[in-house]
PDB file of C-alpha atoms in Angstrom:
ATOM      1  CA  GLU A 548     -19.877 -54.613 124.469  1.00  0.00           C
ATOM      2  CA  ALA A 549     -19.639 -50.987 123.367  1.00  0.00           C
ATOM      3  CA  GLY A 550     -16.702 -49.011 124.676  1.00  0.00           C
ATOM      4  CA  VAL A 551     -16.562 -45.437 125.876  1.00  0.00           C
ATOM      5  CA  THR A 552     -17.876 -43.077 123.228  1.00  0.00           C
ATOM      6  CA  GLN A 553     -17.153 -39.379 122.845  1.00  0.00           C
ATOM      7  CA  SER A 554     -18.543 -36.651 120.648  1.00  0.00           C
ATOM      8  CA  PRO A 555     -17.689 -34.742 118.632  1.00  0.00           C
ATOM      9  CA  THR A 556     -14.501 -36.234 117.188  1.00  0.00           C
ATOM     10  CA  HIS A 557     -13.007 -32.912 116.205  1.00  0.00           C
ATOM     11  CA  LEU A 558     -13.871 -29.342 117.034  1.00  0.00           C
ATOM     12  CA  ILE A 559     -12.476 -25.986 115.988  1.00  0.00           C
ATOM     13  CA  LYS A 560     -13.328 -22.961 118.104  1.00  0.00           C
ATOM     14  CA  THR A 561     -12.215 -19.374 118.373  1.00  0.00           C
ATOM     15  CA  ARG A 562     -10.572 -17.895 121.450  1.00  0.00           C
ATOM     16  CA  GLY A 563     -13.179 -16.675 123.928  1.00  0.00           C
ATOM     17  CA  GLN A 564     -15.867 -19.102 122.806  1.00  0.00           C
ATOM     18  CA  GLN A 565     -17.413 -21.858 124.876  1.00  0.00           C
ATOM     19  CA  VAL A 566     -17.437 -25.598 124.097  1.00  0.00           C
ATOM     20  CA  THR A 567     -19.259 -28.694 125.368  1.00  0.00           C
ATOM     21  CA  LEU A 568     -17.816 -32.174 124.976  1.00  0.00           C
ATOM     22  CA  ARG A 569     -19.823 -35.331 125.601  1.00  0.00           C
ATOM     23  CA  CYS A 570     -19.010 -38.789 126.883  1.00  0.00           C
ATOM     24  CA  SER A 571     -20.980 -42.022 127.264  1.00  0.00           C
ATOM     25  CA  PRO A 572     -19.388 -44.598 129.596  1.00  0.00           C
ATOM     26  CA  ILE A 573     -19.317 -48.341 129.221  1.00  0.00           C
ATOM     27  CA  SER A 574     -22.610 -49.860 130.319  1.00  0.00           C
ATOM     28  CA  GLY A 575     -22.492 -50.564 134.047  1.00  0.00           C
ATOM     29  CA  HIS A 576     -19.710 -48.079 134.742  1.00  0.00           C
ATOM     30  CA  THR A 577     -20.702 -45.324 137.148  1.00  0.00           C
ATOM     31  CA  SER A 578     -17.470 -43.322 137.299  1.00  0.00           C
ATOM     32  CA  VAL A 579     -16.423 -40.947 134.532  1.00  0.00           C
ATOM     33  CA  TYR A 580     -13.065 -39.192 134.322  1.00  0.00           C
ATOM     34  CA  TRP A 581     -11.925 -36.371 132.062  1.00  0.00           C
ATOM     35  CA  TYR A 582      -8.311 -35.840 131.019  1.00  0.00           C
ATOM     36  CA  GLN A 583      -6.540 -33.285 128.853  1.00  0.00           C
ATOM     37  CA  GLN A 584      -3.721 -34.504 126.619  1.00  0.00           C
ATOM     38  CA  ALA A 585      -1.860 -31.480 125.308  1.00  0.00           C
ATOM     39  CA  LEU A 586       1.226 -31.731 123.151  1.00  0.00           C
ATOM     40  CA  GLY A 587       4.317 -32.078 125.274  1.00  0.00           C
ATOM     41  CA  LEU A 588       2.409 -32.146 128.555  1.00  0.00           C
ATOM     42  CA  GLY A 589       1.095 -35.681 128.712  1.00  0.00           C
ATOM     43  CA  LEU A 590      -2.230 -36.701 130.176  1.00  0.00           C
ATOM     44  CA  GLN A 591      -3.479 -34.305 132.855  1.00  0.00           C
ATOM     45  CA  PHE A 592      -6.376 -35.218 135.132  1.00  0.00           C
ATOM     46  CA  LEU A 593      -9.299 -32.783 134.885  1.00  0.00           C
ATOM     47  CA  LEU A 594     -12.389 -34.100 136.680  1.00  0.00           C
ATOM     48  CA  TRP A 595     -13.872 -37.243 138.212  1.00  0.00           C
ATOM     49  CA  TYR A 596     -17.614 -37.852 138.498  1.00  0.00           C
ATOM     50  CA  ASP A 597     -19.268 -40.700 140.311  1.00  0.00           C
ATOM     51  CA  GLU A 598     -22.989 -41.214 140.848  1.00  0.00           C
ATOM     52  CA  GLY A 599     -23.700 -37.720 139.573  1.00  0.00           C
ATOM     53  CA  GLU A 600     -21.314 -35.967 141.961  1.00  0.00           C
ATOM     54  CA  GLU A 601     -17.957 -34.304 141.300  1.00  0.00           C
ATOM     55  CA  ARG A 602     -15.490 -36.325 143.409  1.00  0.00           C
ATOM     56  CA  ASN A 603     -12.160 -34.807 142.498  1.00  0.00           C
ATOM     57  CA  ARG A 604     -10.722 -32.049 140.390  1.00  0.00           C
ATOM     58  CA  GLY A 605      -7.295 -31.487 138.868  1.00  0.00           C
ATOM     59  CA  ASN A 606      -5.311 -28.253 138.770  1.00  0.00           C
ATOM     60  CA  PHE A 607      -7.431 -26.515 136.173  1.00  0.00           C
ATOM     61  CA  PRO A 608      -9.225 -23.132 136.379  1.00  0.00           C
ATOM     62  CA  PRO A 609     -12.960 -22.938 137.146  1.00  0.00           C
ATOM     63  CA  ARG A 610     -13.787 -22.290 133.495  1.00  0.00           C
ATOM     64  CA  PHE A 611     -13.381 -26.056 133.124  1.00  0.00           C
ATOM     65  CA  SER A 612     -16.527 -27.630 134.505  1.00  0.00           C
ATOM     66  CA  GLY A 613     -18.785 -30.551 133.883  1.00  0.00           C
ATOM     67  CA  ARG A 614     -21.586 -32.702 135.071  1.00  0.00           C
ATOM     68  CA  GLN A 615     -22.782 -36.282 135.096  1.00  0.00           C
ATOM     69  CA  PHE A 616     -26.320 -37.226 134.197  1.00  0.00           C
ATOM     70  CA  PRO A 617     -28.556 -39.894 135.793  1.00  0.00           C
ATOM     71  CA  ASN A 618     -27.650 -42.292 132.964  1.00  0.00           C
ATOM     72  CA  TYR A 619     -23.957 -41.746 133.910  1.00  0.00           C
ATOM     73  CA  SER A 620     -23.091 -39.940 130.699  1.00  0.00           C
ATOM     74  CA  SER A 621     -21.096 -36.777 131.185  1.00  0.00           C
ATOM     75  CA  GLU A 622     -20.375 -33.373 129.688  1.00  0.00           C
ATOM     76  CA  LEU A 623     -17.246 -31.277 129.925  1.00  0.00           C
ATOM     77  CA  ASN A 624     -17.715 -27.544 129.465  1.00  0.00           C
ATOM     78  CA  VAL A 625     -14.916 -25.123 128.805  1.00  0.00           C
ATOM     79  CA  ASN A 626     -15.692 -21.395 128.892  1.00  0.00           C
ATOM     80  CA  ALA A 627     -13.643 -18.478 127.586  1.00  0.00           C
ATOM     81  CA  LEU A 628     -11.449 -20.707 125.449  1.00  0.00           C
ATOM     82  CA  GLU A 629      -7.751 -19.916 125.288  1.00  0.00           C
ATOM     83  CA  LEU A 630      -5.204 -21.024 122.696  1.00  0.00           C
ATOM     84  CA  GLU A 631      -3.564 -23.280 125.303  1.00  0.00           C
ATOM     85  CA  ASP A 632      -6.807 -25.257 125.594  1.00  0.00           C
ATOM     86  CA  SER A 633      -6.034 -26.889 122.248  1.00  0.00           C
ATOM     87  CA  ALA A 634      -5.635 -30.560 123.105  1.00  0.00           C
ATOM     88  CA  LEU A 635      -7.108 -34.027 122.929  1.00  0.00           C
ATOM     89  CA  TYR A 636      -9.790 -34.355 125.625  1.00  0.00           C
ATOM     90  CA  LEU A 637     -10.173 -37.904 126.808  1.00  0.00           C
ATOM     91  CA  CYS A 638     -12.998 -39.411 128.785  1.00  0.00           C
ATOM     92  CA  ALA A 639     -12.590 -42.646 130.724  1.00  0.00           C
ATOM     93  CA  SER A 640     -15.014 -44.749 132.715  1.00  0.00           C
ATOM     94  CA  SER A 641     -14.708 -47.384 135.398  1.00  0.00           C
ATOM     95  CA  LEU A 642     -16.771 -49.511 137.723  1.00  0.00           C
ATOM     96  CA  ALA A 643     -17.313 -47.998 141.175  1.00  0.00           C
ATOM     97  CA  ASP A 644     -14.153 -48.227 143.316  1.00  0.00           C
ATOM     98  CA  SER A 645     -12.130 -49.748 140.454  1.00  0.00           C
ATOM     99  CA  TYR A 646      -8.807 -48.361 139.308  1.00  0.00           C
ATOM    100  CA  GLU A 647      -9.225 -49.863 135.860  1.00  0.00           C
ATOM    101  CA  GLN A 648     -10.151 -46.954 133.642  1.00  0.00           C
ATOM    102  CA  TYR A 649     -11.200 -47.493 130.049  1.00  0.00           C
ATOM    103  CA  PHE A 650     -10.702 -44.592 127.664  1.00  0.00           C
ATOM    104  CA  GLY A 651     -12.697 -43.296 124.758  1.00  0.00           C
ATOM    105  CA  PRO A 652     -11.102 -42.121 121.492  1.00  0.00           C
ATOM    106  CA  GLY A 653     -11.110 -38.489 122.572  1.00  0.00           C
ATOM    107  CA  THR A 654     -12.273 -35.166 121.178  1.00  0.00           C
ATOM    108  CA  ARG A 655      -9.597 -33.105 119.490  1.00  0.00           C
ATOM    109  CA  LEU A 656     -10.187 -29.421 120.223  1.00  0.00           C
ATOM    110  CA  THR A 657      -8.374 -26.747 118.272  1.00  0.00           C
ATOM    111  CA  VAL A 658      -8.640 -23.154 119.473  1.00  0.00           C
ATOM    112  CA  THR A 659      -7.650 -20.488 116.958  1.00  0.00           C
TER     113      THR A 659
ATOM    114  CA  GLN B1164      10.387 -32.984 140.795  1.00  0.00           C
ATOM    115  CA  LYS B1165       7.399 -34.330 138.882  1.00  0.00           C
ATOM    116  CA  GLU B1166       5.357 -37.048 140.587  1.00  0.00           C
ATOM    117  CA  VAL B1167       5.926 -39.472 137.698  1.00  0.00           C
ATOM    118  CA  GLU B1168       8.918 -39.416 135.378  1.00  0.00           C
ATOM    119  CA  GLN B1169       9.123 -41.453 132.227  1.00  0.00           C
ATOM    120  CA  ASP B1170      11.994 -41.769 129.766  1.00  0.00           C
ATOM    121  CA  PRO B1171      11.026 -39.393 126.944  1.00  0.00           C
ATOM    122  CA  GLY B1172      12.242 -41.505 124.017  1.00  0.00           C
ATOM    123  CA  PRO B1173      11.492 -42.054 121.225  1.00  0.00           C
ATOM    124  CA  LEU B1174      12.665 -45.640 121.133  1.00  0.00           C
ATOM    125  CA  SER B1175      13.298 -47.637 117.964  1.00  0.00           C
ATOM    126  CA  VAL B1176      14.057 -51.370 118.042  1.00  0.00           C
ATOM    127  CA  PRO B1177      14.224 -54.197 115.475  1.00  0.00           C
ATOM    128  CA  GLU B1178      11.462 -56.775 115.370  1.00  0.00           C
ATOM    129  CA  GLY B1179      12.031 -59.559 117.893  1.00  0.00           C
ATOM    130  CA  ALA B1180      13.935 -57.372 120.371  1.00  0.00           C
ATOM    131  CA  ILE B1181      13.192 -57.246 124.075  1.00  0.00           C
ATOM    132  CA  VAL B1182      11.931 -53.798 125.034  1.00  0.00           C
ATOM    133  CA  SER B1183      12.237 -52.284 128.501  1.00  0.00           C
ATOM    134  CA  LEU B1184      10.134 -49.251 129.378  1.00  0.00           C
ATOM    135  CA  ASN B1185      10.561 -47.556 132.737  1.00  0.00           C
ATOM    136  CA  CYS B1186       9.005 -44.997 135.053  1.00  0.00           C
ATOM    137  CA  THR B1187      10.057 -43.561 138.373  1.00  0.00           C
ATOM    138  CA  TYR B1188       7.806 -41.844 140.875  1.00  0.00           C
ATOM    139  CA  SER B1189       8.118 -39.780 144.027  1.00  0.00           C
ATOM    140  CA  ASN B1190       4.749 -40.240 145.753  1.00  0.00           C
ATOM    141  CA  SER B1191       4.964 -43.194 148.146  1.00  0.00           C
ATOM    142  CA  ALA B1192       1.143 -43.230 148.371  1.00  0.00           C
ATOM    143  CA  PHE B1193       0.889 -44.828 144.932  1.00  0.00           C
ATOM    144  CA  GLN B1194      -0.296 -48.421 145.229  1.00  0.00           C
ATOM    145  CA  TYR B1195      -1.812 -49.235 141.851  1.00  0.00           C
ATOM    146  CA  PHE B1196       0.407 -49.183 138.789  1.00  0.00           C
ATOM    147  CA  MET B1197      -0.756 -49.393 135.215  1.00  0.00           C
ATOM    148  CA  TRP B1198       0.605 -49.380 131.714  1.00  0.00           C
ATOM    149  CA  TYR B1199      -1.464 -47.978 128.882  1.00  0.00           C
ATOM    150  CA  ARG B1200      -0.813 -48.280 125.161  1.00  0.00           C
ATOM    151  CA  GLN B1201      -1.948 -45.498 122.851  1.00  0.00           C
ATOM    152  CA  TYR B1202      -1.970 -45.843 119.102  1.00  0.00           C
ATOM    153  CA  SER B1203      -1.836 -42.702 116.999  1.00  0.00           C
ATOM    154  CA  ARG B1204      -5.070 -40.684 117.147  1.00  0.00           C
ATOM    155  CA  LYS B1205      -6.682 -43.142 119.563  1.00  0.00           C
ATOM    156  CA  GLY B1206      -7.419 -43.118 123.281  1.00  0.00           C
ATOM    157  CA  PRO B1207      -5.142 -45.047 125.639  1.00  0.00           C
ATOM    158  CA  GLU B1208      -6.000 -48.712 126.278  1.00  0.00           C
ATOM    159  CA  LEU B1209      -5.213 -50.507 129.514  1.00  0.00           C
ATOM    160  CA  LEU B1210      -2.422 -53.012 128.938  1.00  0.00           C
ATOM    161  CA  MET B1211      -1.339 -54.164 132.377  1.00  0.00           C
ATOM    162  CA  TYR B1212      -2.061 -53.314 135.997  1.00  0.00           C
ATOM    163  CA  THR B1213      -0.394 -54.386 139.203  1.00  0.00           C
ATOM    164  CA  TYR B1214      -1.035 -53.758 142.862  1.00  0.00           C
ATOM    165  CA  SER B1215       1.953 -52.978 145.086  1.00  0.00           C
ATOM    166  CA  SER B1216       5.330 -54.643 144.431  1.00  0.00           C
ATOM    167  CA  GLY B1217       6.035 -57.686 142.295  1.00  0.00           C
ATOM    168  CA  ASN B1218       5.806 -58.991 138.759  1.00  0.00           C
ATOM    169  CA  LYS B1219       2.847 -59.723 136.544  1.00  0.00           C
ATOM    170  CA  GLU B1220       3.046 -61.510 133.225  1.00  0.00           C
ATOM    171  CA  ASP B1221       0.543 -61.508 130.371  1.00  0.00           C
ATOM    172  CA  GLY B1222       1.706 -63.143 127.177  1.00  0.00           C
ATOM    173  CA  ARG B1223       4.683 -61.201 125.821  1.00  0.00           C
ATOM    174  CA  PHE B1224       4.261 -58.450 128.404  1.00  0.00           C
ATOM    175  CA  THR B1225       5.676 -58.366 131.940  1.00  0.00           C
ATOM    176  CA  ALA B1226       5.025 -55.542 134.398  1.00  0.00           C
ATOM    177  CA  GLN B1227       7.411 -55.120 137.308  1.00  0.00           C
ATOM    178  CA  VAL B1228       7.036 -52.884 140.363  1.00  0.00           C
ATOM    179  CA  ASP B1229       9.776 -52.100 142.879  1.00  0.00           C
ATOM    180  CA  LYS B1230       8.216 -49.902 145.533  1.00  0.00           C
ATOM    181  CA  SER B1231      11.413 -49.664 147.548  1.00  0.00           C
ATOM    182  CA  SER B1232      13.080 -47.948 144.590  1.00  0.00           C
ATOM    183  CA  LYS B1233       9.867 -46.245 143.372  1.00  0.00           C
ATOM    184  CA  TYR B1234      10.495 -47.757 139.961  1.00  0.00           C
ATOM    185  CA  ILE B1235       8.227 -49.619 137.566  1.00  0.00           C
ATOM    186  CA  SER B1236       8.993 -51.344 134.292  1.00  0.00           C
ATOM    187  CA  LEU B1237       7.206 -52.892 131.347  1.00  0.00           C
ATOM    188  CA  PHE B1238       9.024 -55.548 129.362  1.00  0.00           C
ATOM    189  CA  ILE B1239       7.915 -56.599 125.899  1.00  0.00           C
ATOM    190  CA  ARG B1240       9.374 -59.842 124.590  1.00  0.00           C
ATOM    191  CA  ASP B1241       9.617 -60.730 120.895  1.00  0.00           C
ATOM    192  CA  SER B1242       8.486 -57.235 119.942  1.00  0.00           C
ATOM    193  CA  GLN B1243       6.316 -56.906 116.835  1.00  0.00           C
ATOM    194  CA  PRO B1244       5.664 -53.968 114.476  1.00  0.00           C
ATOM    195  CA  SER B1245       2.107 -53.951 115.867  1.00  0.00           C
ATOM    196  CA  ASP B1246       3.620 -52.973 119.237  1.00  0.00           C
ATOM    197  CA  SER B1247       4.576 -49.599 117.728  1.00  0.00           C
ATOM    198  CA  ALA B1248       2.661 -47.100 119.858  1.00  0.00           C
ATOM    199  CA  THR B1249       3.068 -44.690 122.753  1.00  0.00           C
ATOM    200  CA  TYR B1250       3.294 -46.364 126.157  1.00  0.00           C
ATOM    201  CA  LEU B1251       2.184 -44.479 129.240  1.00  0.00           C
ATOM    202  CA  CYS B1252       2.691 -45.495 132.831  1.00  0.00           C
ATOM    203  CA  ALA B1253       0.001 -44.459 135.288  1.00  0.00           C
ATOM    204  CA  MET B1254      -0.364 -44.658 139.045  1.00  0.00           C
ATOM    205  CA  SER B1255      -3.005 -44.197 141.675  1.00  0.00           C
ATOM    206  CA  PRO B1256      -3.069 -44.126 145.475  1.00  0.00           C
ATOM    207  CA  LEU B1257      -4.970 -46.720 147.464  1.00  0.00           C
ATOM    208  CA  THR B1258      -7.740 -44.532 148.785  1.00  0.00           C
ATOM    209  CA  GLY B1259     -10.875 -44.292 146.716  1.00  0.00           C
ATOM    210  CA  ALA B1260     -11.310 -40.636 147.671  1.00  0.00           C
ATOM    211  CA  ASN B1261      -8.458 -39.707 145.369  1.00  0.00           C
ATOM    212  CA  SER B1262      -9.320 -41.919 142.447  1.00  0.00           C
ATOM    213  CA  LYS B1263      -7.374 -40.153 139.742  1.00  0.00           C
ATOM    214  CA  LEU B1264      -4.525 -41.491 137.675  1.00  0.00           C
ATOM    215  CA  THR B1265      -1.215 -39.684 137.472  1.00  0.00           C
ATOM    216  CA  PHE B1266       0.436 -40.393 134.150  1.00  0.00           C
ATOM    217  CA  GLY B1267       3.947 -40.267 132.844  1.00  0.00           C
ATOM    218  CA  LYS B1268       4.394 -38.275 129.637  1.00  0.00           C
ATOM    219  CA  GLY B1269       4.654 -41.439 127.566  1.00  0.00           C
ATOM    220  CA  ILE B1270       7.333 -42.935 125.370  1.00  0.00           C
ATOM    221  CA  THR B1271       6.857 -43.620 121.673  1.00  0.00           C
ATOM    222  CA  LEU B1272       8.071 -47.047 120.598  1.00  0.00           C
ATOM    223  CA  SER B1273       8.760 -47.986 117.003  1.00  0.00           C
ATOM    224  CA  VAL B1274       9.417 -51.636 116.115  1.00  0.00           C
ATOM    225  CA  ARG B1275      11.166 -51.960 112.760  1.00  0.00           C
ATOM    226  CA  PRO B1276      10.281 -54.980 110.578  1.00  0.00           C
TER     227      PRO B1276
END
């Protein structure tokens, strides 16, 4: 069974630009979560989508947004990139109402 | 005070040692407790999960939860070099409406051959 996949693997952007990260959940999983793992800060919860709806949001500014498609895949968009946005962005998926989240390999974003 | 505190490490042990990894938390709403293992440049993988207080064993790994002390532990017996990774504790409240994990910062473990 294929795991959670994310694309791209690495990304380099300039401050002020916009970026879109993509995630495909494990087949059968309807919930998708996004996390930011910045150096020294640990894993920080960003967004949770379930059945196409945003269910919860972490303490991040509105320039972090996303959506979930009918096939349960998801995008994370970050506008007006700042240097502090440099991090590993992790996507996880789970079955509905399950606390077992399975993570993808992440997208490493570098903002220069 | 952060919701979840984890010993920062790093931790280095000889092969075969018993390893104890710990986290404390402040939010009494947490009911589900997990340990994730993250190898370098990879996403975290779920290692163990427990609900409420008690012990759970899986091979060389034992997860322990003490809700009265707001303290969780992961024990690794007969540690192997392949156990070298970053270990993150994670917690979640019972209600599905707040289905997000709160993580500790992680501790990097190195098992020396």
